[in-house]
Short mmCIF file of C-alpha atoms (C1' of nucleotides) in Angstrom, two decimals:
data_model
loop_
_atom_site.label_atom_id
_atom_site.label_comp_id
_atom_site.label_asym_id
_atom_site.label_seq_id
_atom_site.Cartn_x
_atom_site.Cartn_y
_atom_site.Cartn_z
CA UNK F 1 0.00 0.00 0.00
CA UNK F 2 1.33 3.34 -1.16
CA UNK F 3 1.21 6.34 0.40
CA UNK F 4 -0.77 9.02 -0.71
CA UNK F 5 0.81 11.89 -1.99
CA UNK F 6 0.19 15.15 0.08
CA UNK F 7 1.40 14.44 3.53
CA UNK F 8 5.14 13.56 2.30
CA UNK F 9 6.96 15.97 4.82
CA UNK F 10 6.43 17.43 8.00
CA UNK F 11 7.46 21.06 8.47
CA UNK F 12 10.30 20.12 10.51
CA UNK F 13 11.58 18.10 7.17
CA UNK F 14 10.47 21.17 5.30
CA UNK F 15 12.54 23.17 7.04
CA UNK F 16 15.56 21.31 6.86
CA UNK F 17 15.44 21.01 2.77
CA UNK F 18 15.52 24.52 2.61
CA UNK F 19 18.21 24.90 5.31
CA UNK F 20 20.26 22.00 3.22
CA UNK F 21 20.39 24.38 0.26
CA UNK F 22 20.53 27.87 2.35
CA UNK F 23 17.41 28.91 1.58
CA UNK F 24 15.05 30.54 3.31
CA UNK F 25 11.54 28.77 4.70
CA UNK F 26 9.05 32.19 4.34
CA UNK F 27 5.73 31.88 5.05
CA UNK F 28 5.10 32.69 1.37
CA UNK F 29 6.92 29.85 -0.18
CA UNK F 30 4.77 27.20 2.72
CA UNK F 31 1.67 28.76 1.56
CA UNK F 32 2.52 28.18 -1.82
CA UNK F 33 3.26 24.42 -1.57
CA UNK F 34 -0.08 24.18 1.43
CA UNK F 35 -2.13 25.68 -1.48
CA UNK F 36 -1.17 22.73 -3.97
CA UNK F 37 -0.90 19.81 -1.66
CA UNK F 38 -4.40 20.84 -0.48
CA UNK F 39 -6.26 21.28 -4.10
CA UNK F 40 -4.15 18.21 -5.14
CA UNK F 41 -5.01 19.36 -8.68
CA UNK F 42 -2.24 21.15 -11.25
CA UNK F 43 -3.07 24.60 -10.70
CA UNK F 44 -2.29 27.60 -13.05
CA UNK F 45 0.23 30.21 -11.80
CA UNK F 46 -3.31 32.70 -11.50
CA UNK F 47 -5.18 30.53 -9.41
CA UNK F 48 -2.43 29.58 -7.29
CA UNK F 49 -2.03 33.60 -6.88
CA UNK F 50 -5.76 33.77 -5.61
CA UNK F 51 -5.22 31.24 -3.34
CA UNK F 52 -1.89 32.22 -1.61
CA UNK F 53 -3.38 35.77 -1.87
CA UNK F 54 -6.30 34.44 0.41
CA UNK F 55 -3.94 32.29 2.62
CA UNK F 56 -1.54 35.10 3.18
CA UNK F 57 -2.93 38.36 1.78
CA UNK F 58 -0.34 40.92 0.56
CA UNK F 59 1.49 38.06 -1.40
CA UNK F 60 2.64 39.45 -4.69
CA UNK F 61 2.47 37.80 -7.75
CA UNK F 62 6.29 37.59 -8.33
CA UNK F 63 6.59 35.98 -5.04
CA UNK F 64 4.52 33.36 -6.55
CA UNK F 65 6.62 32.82 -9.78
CA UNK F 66 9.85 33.10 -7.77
CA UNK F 67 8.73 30.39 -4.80
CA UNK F 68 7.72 27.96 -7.71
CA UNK F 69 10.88 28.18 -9.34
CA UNK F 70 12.34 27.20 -5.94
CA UNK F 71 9.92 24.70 -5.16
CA UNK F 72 10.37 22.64 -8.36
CA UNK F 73 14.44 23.25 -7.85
CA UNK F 74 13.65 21.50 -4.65
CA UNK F 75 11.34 18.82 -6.13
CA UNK F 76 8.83 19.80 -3.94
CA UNK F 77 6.72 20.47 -6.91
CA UNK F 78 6.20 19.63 -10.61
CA UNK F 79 5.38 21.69 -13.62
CA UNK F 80 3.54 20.66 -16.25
CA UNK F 81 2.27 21.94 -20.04
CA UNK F 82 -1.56 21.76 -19.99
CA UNK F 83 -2.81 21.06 -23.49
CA UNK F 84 -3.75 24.78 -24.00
CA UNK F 85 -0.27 25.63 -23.04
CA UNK F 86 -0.57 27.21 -19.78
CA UNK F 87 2.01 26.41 -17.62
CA UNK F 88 0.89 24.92 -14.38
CA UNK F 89 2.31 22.81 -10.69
CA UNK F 90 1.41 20.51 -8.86
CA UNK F 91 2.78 19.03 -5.65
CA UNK F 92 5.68 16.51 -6.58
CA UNK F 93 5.15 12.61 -6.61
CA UNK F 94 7.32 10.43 -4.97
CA UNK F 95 8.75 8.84 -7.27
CA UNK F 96 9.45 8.15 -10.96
CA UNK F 97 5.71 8.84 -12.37
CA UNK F 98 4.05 10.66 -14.45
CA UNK F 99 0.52 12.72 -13.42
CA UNK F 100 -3.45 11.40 -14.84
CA UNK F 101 -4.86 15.06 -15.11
CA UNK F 102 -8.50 14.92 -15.65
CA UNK F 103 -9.48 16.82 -18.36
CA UNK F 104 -12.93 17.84 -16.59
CA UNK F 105 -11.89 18.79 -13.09
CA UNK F 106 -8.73 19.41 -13.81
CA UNK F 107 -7.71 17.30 -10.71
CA UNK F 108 -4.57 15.26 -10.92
CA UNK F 109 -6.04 11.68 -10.30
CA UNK F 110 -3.25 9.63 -10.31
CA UNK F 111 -0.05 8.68 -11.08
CA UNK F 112 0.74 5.98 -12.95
CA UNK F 113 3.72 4.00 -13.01
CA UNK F 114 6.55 5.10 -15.45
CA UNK F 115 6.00 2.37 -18.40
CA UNK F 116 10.08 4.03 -20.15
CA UNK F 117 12.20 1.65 -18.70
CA UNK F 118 11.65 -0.96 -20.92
CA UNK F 119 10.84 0.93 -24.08
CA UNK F 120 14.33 3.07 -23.24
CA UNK F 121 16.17 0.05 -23.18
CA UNK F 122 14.62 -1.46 -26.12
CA UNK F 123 15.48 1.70 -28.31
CA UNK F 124 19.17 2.40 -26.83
CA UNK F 125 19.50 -1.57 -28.33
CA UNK F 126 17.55 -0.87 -31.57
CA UNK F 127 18.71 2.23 -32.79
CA UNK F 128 21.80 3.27 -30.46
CA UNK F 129 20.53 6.47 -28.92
CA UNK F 130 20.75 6.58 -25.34
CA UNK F 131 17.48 8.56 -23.52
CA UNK F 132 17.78 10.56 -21.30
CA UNK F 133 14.68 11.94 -20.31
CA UNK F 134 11.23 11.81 -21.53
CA UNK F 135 8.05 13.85 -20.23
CA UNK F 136 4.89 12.32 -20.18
CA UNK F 137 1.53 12.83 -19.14
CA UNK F 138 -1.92 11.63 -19.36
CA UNK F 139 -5.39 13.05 -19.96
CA UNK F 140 -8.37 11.55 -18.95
CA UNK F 141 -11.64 11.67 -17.24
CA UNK F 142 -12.05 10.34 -13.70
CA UNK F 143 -14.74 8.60 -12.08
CA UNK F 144 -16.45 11.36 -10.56
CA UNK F 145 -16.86 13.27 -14.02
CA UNK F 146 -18.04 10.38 -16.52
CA UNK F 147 -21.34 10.43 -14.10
CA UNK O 1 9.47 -1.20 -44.06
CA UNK O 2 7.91 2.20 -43.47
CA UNK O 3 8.50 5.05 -45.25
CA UNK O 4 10.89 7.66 -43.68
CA UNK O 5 8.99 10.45 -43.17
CA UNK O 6 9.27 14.20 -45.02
CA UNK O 7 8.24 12.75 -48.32
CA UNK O 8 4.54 11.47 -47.37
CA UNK O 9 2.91 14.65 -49.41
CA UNK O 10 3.83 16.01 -53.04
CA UNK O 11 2.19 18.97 -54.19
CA UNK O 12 -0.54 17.61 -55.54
CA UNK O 13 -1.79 16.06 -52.63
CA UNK O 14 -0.73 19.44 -50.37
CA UNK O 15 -3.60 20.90 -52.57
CA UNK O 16 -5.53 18.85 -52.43
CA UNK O 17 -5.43 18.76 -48.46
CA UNK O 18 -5.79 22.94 -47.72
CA UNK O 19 -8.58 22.36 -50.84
CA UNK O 20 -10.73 19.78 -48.97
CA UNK O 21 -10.51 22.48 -45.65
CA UNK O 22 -11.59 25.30 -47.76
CA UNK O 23 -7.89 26.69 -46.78
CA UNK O 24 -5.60 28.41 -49.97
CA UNK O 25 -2.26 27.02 -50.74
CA UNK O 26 -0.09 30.25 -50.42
CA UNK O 27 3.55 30.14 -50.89
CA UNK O 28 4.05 31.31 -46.61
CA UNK O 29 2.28 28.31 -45.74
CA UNK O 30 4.15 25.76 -48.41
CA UNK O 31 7.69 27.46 -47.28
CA UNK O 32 7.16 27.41 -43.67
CA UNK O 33 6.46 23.47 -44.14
CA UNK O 34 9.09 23.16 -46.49
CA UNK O 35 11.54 24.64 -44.07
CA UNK O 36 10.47 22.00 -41.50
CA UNK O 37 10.63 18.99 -43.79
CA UNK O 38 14.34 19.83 -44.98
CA UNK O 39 15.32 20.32 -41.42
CA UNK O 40 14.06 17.54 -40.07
CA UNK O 41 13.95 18.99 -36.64
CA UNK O 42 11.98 20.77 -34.03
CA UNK O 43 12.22 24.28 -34.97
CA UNK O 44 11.53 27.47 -32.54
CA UNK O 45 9.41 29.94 -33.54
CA UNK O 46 12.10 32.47 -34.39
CA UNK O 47 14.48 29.75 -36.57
CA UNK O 48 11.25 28.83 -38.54
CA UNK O 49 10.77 32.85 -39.22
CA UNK O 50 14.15 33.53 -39.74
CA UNK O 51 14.53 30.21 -42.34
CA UNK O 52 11.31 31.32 -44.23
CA UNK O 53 12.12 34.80 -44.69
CA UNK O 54 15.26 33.06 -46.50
CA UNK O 55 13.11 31.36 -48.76
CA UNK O 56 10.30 33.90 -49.06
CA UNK O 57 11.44 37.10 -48.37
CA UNK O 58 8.93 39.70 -46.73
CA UNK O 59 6.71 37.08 -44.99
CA UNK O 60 5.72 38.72 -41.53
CA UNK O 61 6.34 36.70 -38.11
CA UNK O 62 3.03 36.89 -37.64
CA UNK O 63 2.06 34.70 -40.94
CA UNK O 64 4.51 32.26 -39.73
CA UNK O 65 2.02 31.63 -36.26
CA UNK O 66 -0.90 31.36 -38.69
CA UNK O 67 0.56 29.20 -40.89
CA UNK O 68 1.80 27.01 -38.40
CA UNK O 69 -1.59 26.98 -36.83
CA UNK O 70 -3.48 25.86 -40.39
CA UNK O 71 -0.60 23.56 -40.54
CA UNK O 72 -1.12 21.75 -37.34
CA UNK O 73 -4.84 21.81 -37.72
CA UNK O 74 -4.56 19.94 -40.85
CA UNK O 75 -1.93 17.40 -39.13
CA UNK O 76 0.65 18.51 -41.35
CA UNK O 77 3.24 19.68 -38.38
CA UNK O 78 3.15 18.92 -34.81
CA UNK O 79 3.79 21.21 -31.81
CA UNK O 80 6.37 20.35 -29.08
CA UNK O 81 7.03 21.66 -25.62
CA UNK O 82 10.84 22.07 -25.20
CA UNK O 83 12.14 21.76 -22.17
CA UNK O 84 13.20 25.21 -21.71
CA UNK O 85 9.07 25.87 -22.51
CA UNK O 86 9.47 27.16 -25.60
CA UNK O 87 7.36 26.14 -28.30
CA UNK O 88 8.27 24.25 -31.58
CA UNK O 89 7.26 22.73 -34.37
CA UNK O 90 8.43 19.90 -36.67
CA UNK O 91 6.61 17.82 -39.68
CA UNK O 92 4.39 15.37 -38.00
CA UNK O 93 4.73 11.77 -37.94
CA UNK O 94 2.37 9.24 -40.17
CA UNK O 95 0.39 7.40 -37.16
CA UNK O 96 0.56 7.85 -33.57
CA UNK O 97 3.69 8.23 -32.58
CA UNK O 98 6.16 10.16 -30.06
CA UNK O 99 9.20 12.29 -30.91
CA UNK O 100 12.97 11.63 -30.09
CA UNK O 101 14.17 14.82 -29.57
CA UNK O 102 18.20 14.72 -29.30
CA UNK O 103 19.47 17.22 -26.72
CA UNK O 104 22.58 18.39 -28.86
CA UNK O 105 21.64 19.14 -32.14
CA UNK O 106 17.68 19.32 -31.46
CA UNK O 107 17.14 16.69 -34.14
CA UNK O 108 14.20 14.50 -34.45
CA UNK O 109 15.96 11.24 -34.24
CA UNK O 110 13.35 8.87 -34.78
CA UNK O 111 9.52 8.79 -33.81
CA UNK O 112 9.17 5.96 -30.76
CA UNK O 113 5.89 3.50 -31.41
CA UNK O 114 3.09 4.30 -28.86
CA UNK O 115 4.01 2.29 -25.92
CA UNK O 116 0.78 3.79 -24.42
CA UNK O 117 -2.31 1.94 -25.76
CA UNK O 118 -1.75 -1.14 -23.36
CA UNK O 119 -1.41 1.23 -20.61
CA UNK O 120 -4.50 3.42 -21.12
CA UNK O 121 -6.54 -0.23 -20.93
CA UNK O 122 -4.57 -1.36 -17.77
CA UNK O 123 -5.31 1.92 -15.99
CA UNK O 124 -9.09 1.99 -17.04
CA UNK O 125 -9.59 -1.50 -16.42
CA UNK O 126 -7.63 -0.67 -12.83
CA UNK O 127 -9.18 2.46 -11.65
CA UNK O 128 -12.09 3.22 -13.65
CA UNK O 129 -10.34 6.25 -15.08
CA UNK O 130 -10.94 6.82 -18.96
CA UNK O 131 -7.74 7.07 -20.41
CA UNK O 132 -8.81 10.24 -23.60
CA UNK O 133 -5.00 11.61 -24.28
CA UNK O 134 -1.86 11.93 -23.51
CA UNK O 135 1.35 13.80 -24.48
CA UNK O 136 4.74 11.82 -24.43
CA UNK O 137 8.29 13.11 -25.72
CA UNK O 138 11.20 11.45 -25.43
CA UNK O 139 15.02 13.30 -24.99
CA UNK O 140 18.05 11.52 -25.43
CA UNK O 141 21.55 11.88 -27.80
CA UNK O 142 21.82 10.70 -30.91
CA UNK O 143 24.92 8.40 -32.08
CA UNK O 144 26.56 11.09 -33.66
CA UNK O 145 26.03 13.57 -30.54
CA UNK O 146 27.24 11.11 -28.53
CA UNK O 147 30.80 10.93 -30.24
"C1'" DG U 1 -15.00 39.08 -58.48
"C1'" DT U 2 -14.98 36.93 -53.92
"C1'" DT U 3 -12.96 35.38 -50.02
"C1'" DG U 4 -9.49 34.16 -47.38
"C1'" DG U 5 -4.44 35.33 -46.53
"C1'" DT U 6 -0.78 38.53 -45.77
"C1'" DG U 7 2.14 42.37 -43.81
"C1'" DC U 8 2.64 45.73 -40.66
"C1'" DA U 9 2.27 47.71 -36.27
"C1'" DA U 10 -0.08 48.15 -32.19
"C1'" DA U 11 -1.99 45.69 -28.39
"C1'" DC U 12 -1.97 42.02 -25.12
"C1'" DG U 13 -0.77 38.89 -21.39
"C1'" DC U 14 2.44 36.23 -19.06
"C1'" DT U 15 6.85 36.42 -16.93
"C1'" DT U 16 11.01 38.60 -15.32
"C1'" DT U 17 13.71 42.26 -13.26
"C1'" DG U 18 15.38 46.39 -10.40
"C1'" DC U 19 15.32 48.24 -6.24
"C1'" DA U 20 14.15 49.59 -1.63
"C1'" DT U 21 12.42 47.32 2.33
"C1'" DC U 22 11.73 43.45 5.29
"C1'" DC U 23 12.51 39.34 7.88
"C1'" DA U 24 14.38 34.52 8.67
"C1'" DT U 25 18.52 33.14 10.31
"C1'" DA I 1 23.34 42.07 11.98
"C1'" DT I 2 23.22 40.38 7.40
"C1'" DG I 3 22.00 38.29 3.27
"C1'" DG I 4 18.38 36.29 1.13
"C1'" DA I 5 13.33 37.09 0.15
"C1'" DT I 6 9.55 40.11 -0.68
"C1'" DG I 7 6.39 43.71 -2.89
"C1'" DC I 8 5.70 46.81 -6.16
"C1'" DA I 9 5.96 48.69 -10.59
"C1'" DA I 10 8.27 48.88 -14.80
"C1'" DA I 11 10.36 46.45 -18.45
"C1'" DG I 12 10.64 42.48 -21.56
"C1'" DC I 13 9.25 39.17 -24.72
"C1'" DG I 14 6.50 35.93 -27.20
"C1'" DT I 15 2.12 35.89 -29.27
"C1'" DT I 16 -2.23 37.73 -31.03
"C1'" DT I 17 -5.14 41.09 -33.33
"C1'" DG I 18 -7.04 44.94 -36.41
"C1'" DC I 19 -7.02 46.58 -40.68
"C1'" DA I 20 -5.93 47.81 -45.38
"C1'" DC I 21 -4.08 45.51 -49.25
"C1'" DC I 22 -3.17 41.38 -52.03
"C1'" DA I 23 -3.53 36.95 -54.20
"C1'" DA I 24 -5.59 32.28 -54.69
"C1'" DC I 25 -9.51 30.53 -56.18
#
DNA sequence: GTTGGTGCAAACGCTTTGCATCCAT
DNA sequence: ATGGATGCAAAGCGTTTGCACCAAC
């Protein structure tokens, strides 16, 4: 049984991966990552503003930008291309995956097991070129929104 | 065998493709997909511009976005997320396929099969969730890169 | 001749930056 | 106390749009 994403570290660990890379743990950068983990959907950088705006009012916009540039340096979140191209984040998962997003809600669903491996392999054999990354994600519609 | 793709149209069939849309065959839109075809790579924005206005002097930037969006409508070119988020654009593959995208030279290497299919059924079958698109790229170094 | 396409420039929206101030350490 | 982080506003940059003219049909 896997752990559900969201509830990965405590503040105290919080604290300590900001100390590891001597940055600072402001109040704006924890409201950023409490807004994500608690929509647990991708979020564009606009809503995420409204959000840490009500959380923690007086929060400027380039806060926002500059904490999720920090965040995802961290790995603490993840940004992805919607299909409109809109940048958004969501809270990181734990390991090698890759996001379900549904397409209605817009809430990130899942995360389903990185299916690469093997086809990196297979290609590196077949044709000689070595991956190195790959970005993937999935659309769909979840339970709750087929009704 | 398949056939290597940047050949799969001649100019008849070009015409005959805007024609069945309603959409005209202008020179802008047959250089900016010529310029992709002989480069065989994922363009940006400003390359494609700055390649077209080679071939077709006087075309405006802006004709180059509209072009490329007739083009993608009509599945003639496909758009690509870089990893730096900048947008770009190469000739699009003959079935469903995913781009290997080589981190030197920005090359389209080869287009991976769909490893995806199998994996949409397992995760509908598994967690009800319908499965309705998803976006895959892969990054890696070609053979000669990798000299 | 009609209709859609083009070129130019202005407008637009998202993102970044400069700088004085503030606050976590 | 000190250096990194913030807030604000201005600048920057990629992209879109309005409009008069042009060219494909």
């Amino acid at each position: 049984m896997k752990t559900k994403s969201g509830g990965r570290e405590n503040s105290e660990d919080l604290r300590a991966i900001f100390h590891a890379k001597r940055l600072k743990c402001t109040p704006q950068r924890l409201a950023v990552l409490k807004v994500l983990k608690e929509s647990g959907a991708y979020l564009s950088i606009n809503m995420l503003d409204k959000k840490v705006k009500e959380m923690l009012p007086g929060t400027g916009l380039a806060t926002v930008y500059r904490a999720l540039e920090t965040l995802e340096e961290l790995g603490l979140v993840a940004k992805v291309h919607l299909e409109d191209g809109c940048h958004s984040y969501a809270v990181a998962p734990e390991g090698h995956m890759h996001p379900i997003v549904c397409t209605e809600c817009n809430k990130v669903i899942d995360f389903a097991e990185c299916p690469l491996g093997e086809l990196s392999e297979k290609l590196t054999q077949d044709t000689g070129i070595v991956i190195q990354n790959h970005f993937l994600q999935l659309f769909g519609k979840c339970r709750e929104c087929q009704a």
